[in-house]
Short mmCIF file of C-alpha atoms in Angstrom, two decimals:
data_model
loop_
_atom_site.label_atom_id
_atom_site.label_comp_id
_atom_site.label_asym_id
_atom_site.label_seq_id
_atom_site.Cartn_x
_atom_site.Cartn_y
_atom_site.Cartn_z
CA MET A 1 1.26 23.22 4.20
CA SER A 2 1.41 19.89 6.06
CA GLU A 3 2.07 16.55 4.42
CA LYS A 4 -0.93 14.61 3.11
CA ASP A 5 -1.37 11.13 1.60
CA TYR A 6 -1.78 10.77 -2.16
CA VAL A 7 -1.83 7.92 -4.59
CA LEU A 8 -0.73 8.06 -8.19
CA VAL A 9 -2.83 5.49 -10.07
CA VAL A 10 -1.44 4.33 -13.44
CA TYR A 11 -3.44 2.18 -15.85
CA SER A 12 -1.35 0.54 -18.50
CA ASN A 13 -1.01 -2.39 -20.94
CA PRO A 14 2.02 -4.26 -22.31
CA ALA A 15 2.82 -3.78 -25.99
CA PRO A 16 1.58 -6.67 -28.13
CA GLY A 17 3.69 -9.73 -27.63
CA ARG A 18 5.80 -7.99 -24.90
CA GLU A 19 4.03 -8.93 -21.68
CA ALA A 20 7.02 -10.78 -20.10
CA ASP A 21 9.35 -7.85 -20.91
CA TYR A 22 6.82 -5.36 -19.63
CA ASN A 23 6.35 -7.17 -16.35
CA ASP A 24 10.16 -7.69 -15.89
CA TRP A 25 10.78 -3.95 -16.49
CA TYR A 26 7.95 -2.80 -14.28
CA ASN A 27 8.66 -5.11 -11.33
CA ASN A 28 12.49 -5.06 -11.40
CA GLN A 29 13.27 -1.52 -12.52
CA HIS A 30 10.41 0.93 -12.72
CA LEU A 31 8.94 0.50 -9.28
CA LYS A 32 12.38 0.98 -7.70
CA ASP A 33 13.11 4.03 -9.85
CA VAL A 34 9.91 5.76 -8.79
CA LEU A 35 10.28 4.86 -5.12
CA ALA A 36 13.81 6.39 -5.16
CA GLN A 37 12.13 9.84 -5.48
CA PRO A 38 11.34 11.97 -2.42
CA GLY A 39 7.69 11.66 -1.26
CA TYR A 40 7.07 8.16 -2.65
CA HIS A 41 6.99 5.45 0.04
CA SER A 42 5.40 2.34 -1.51
CA ALA A 43 3.96 0.91 -4.67
CA ARG A 44 2.08 -2.10 -5.86
CA ARG A 45 0.79 -3.42 -9.16
CA PHE A 46 -2.32 -5.49 -9.94
CA ARG A 47 -3.51 -7.40 -13.03
CA LEU A 48 -7.16 -7.36 -14.15
CA THR A 49 -9.20 -10.43 -13.41
CA ASP A 50 -12.31 -11.78 -15.19
CA PHE A 51 -14.39 -11.06 -12.09
CA LYS A 52 -16.67 -7.99 -12.03
CA LEU A 53 -19.00 -6.65 -9.34
CA ASP A 54 -21.69 -6.33 -12.00
CA ASP A 55 -21.79 -7.98 -15.43
CA ALA A 56 -23.38 -4.78 -16.81
CA MET A 57 -20.12 -2.84 -16.23
CA PRO A 58 -18.23 -1.95 -19.41
CA PRO A 59 -14.99 -3.80 -20.13
CA GLN A 60 -11.85 -2.19 -18.75
CA SER A 61 -9.35 -1.14 -21.42
CA HIS A 62 -6.20 -1.54 -19.29
CA GLN A 63 -5.04 -4.92 -18.01
CA TYR A 64 -2.70 -3.57 -15.30
CA VAL A 65 -2.97 -0.87 -12.65
CA ALA A 66 -0.17 0.46 -10.42
CA PHE A 67 -0.55 2.38 -7.18
CA TYR A 68 2.27 4.71 -6.10
CA TYR A 69 1.70 5.94 -2.58
CA MET A 70 3.02 9.35 -1.61
CA ARG A 71 3.23 11.46 1.51
CA THR A 72 3.97 15.03 0.60
CA ASP A 73 3.06 18.63 1.08
CA ASP A 74 3.41 19.33 -2.63
CA PRO A 75 2.02 16.51 -4.90
CA LYS A 76 2.36 18.73 -7.98
CA LYS A 77 6.09 19.02 -7.36
CA ALA A 78 6.33 15.25 -6.80
CA LEU A 79 4.66 14.58 -10.12
CA ASP A 80 6.69 17.33 -11.96
CA ASP A 81 9.84 15.88 -10.52
CA MET A 82 8.92 12.41 -11.82
CA LYS A 83 8.23 13.87 -15.32
CA THR A 84 11.57 15.61 -15.27
CA ARG A 85 13.37 12.48 -14.26
CA VAL A 86 11.72 10.64 -17.15
CA GLU A 87 12.70 13.40 -19.56
CA GLU A 88 16.32 13.27 -18.26
CA GLY A 89 16.49 9.46 -18.52
CA ILE A 90 16.92 9.06 -14.77
CA ILE A 91 13.63 7.07 -14.79
CA GLY A 92 13.74 4.86 -17.88
CA LEU A 93 10.64 3.81 -19.81
CA THR A 94 10.28 0.86 -22.08
CA ASP A 95 8.83 0.14 -25.54
CA ALA A 96 7.38 -3.03 -23.83
CA MET A 97 4.61 -0.70 -22.41
CA ALA A 98 1.83 0.38 -24.78
CA GLU A 99 1.54 4.14 -25.13
CA ASP A 100 -2.11 4.34 -24.12
CA PHE A 101 -1.43 4.51 -20.38
CA LEU A 102 -3.48 6.76 -18.09
CA ALA A 103 -2.25 8.37 -14.81
CA TYR A 104 -4.25 10.17 -12.19
CA CYS A 105 -3.39 11.54 -8.72
CA TYR A 106 -5.79 11.16 -5.85
CA GLU A 107 -5.74 12.85 -2.47
CA ALA A 108 -6.76 10.70 0.60
CA ALA A 109 -10.39 11.43 1.49
CA SER A 110 -10.47 9.29 4.62
CA PRO A 111 -8.04 7.81 7.18
CA LEU A 112 -6.55 4.38 6.40
CA VAL A 113 -8.91 1.63 7.49
CA GLN A 114 -7.48 -1.78 8.05
CA GLU A 115 -8.94 -5.24 8.60
CA LEU A 116 -10.88 -5.39 11.81
CA GLU A 117 -10.03 -8.18 14.24
#
């Protein structure tokens, strides 16, 4: 099997009153811990804005989203390895993150398109 591009998308919120701790942990520890794993090559976080494409859209329940970009021939193994590292304490979690996070893995469905000049 040849390597393909994937993205792990994680929706999360800080625990009540812990946003500064949550952002410090995420930006200064967690992203680096995940990127230290084989297969992961970049990551970026975003915070929800007040702007919507359509006002009829339902409200989003998570204020933050993180994208972890992978290139691998075995995404299940990459995800299982991450879960194992969390369970073993190699990748630390924090109580500054609310427990209602969601995580989904997507396979690239098109080539990367960048800004046209």
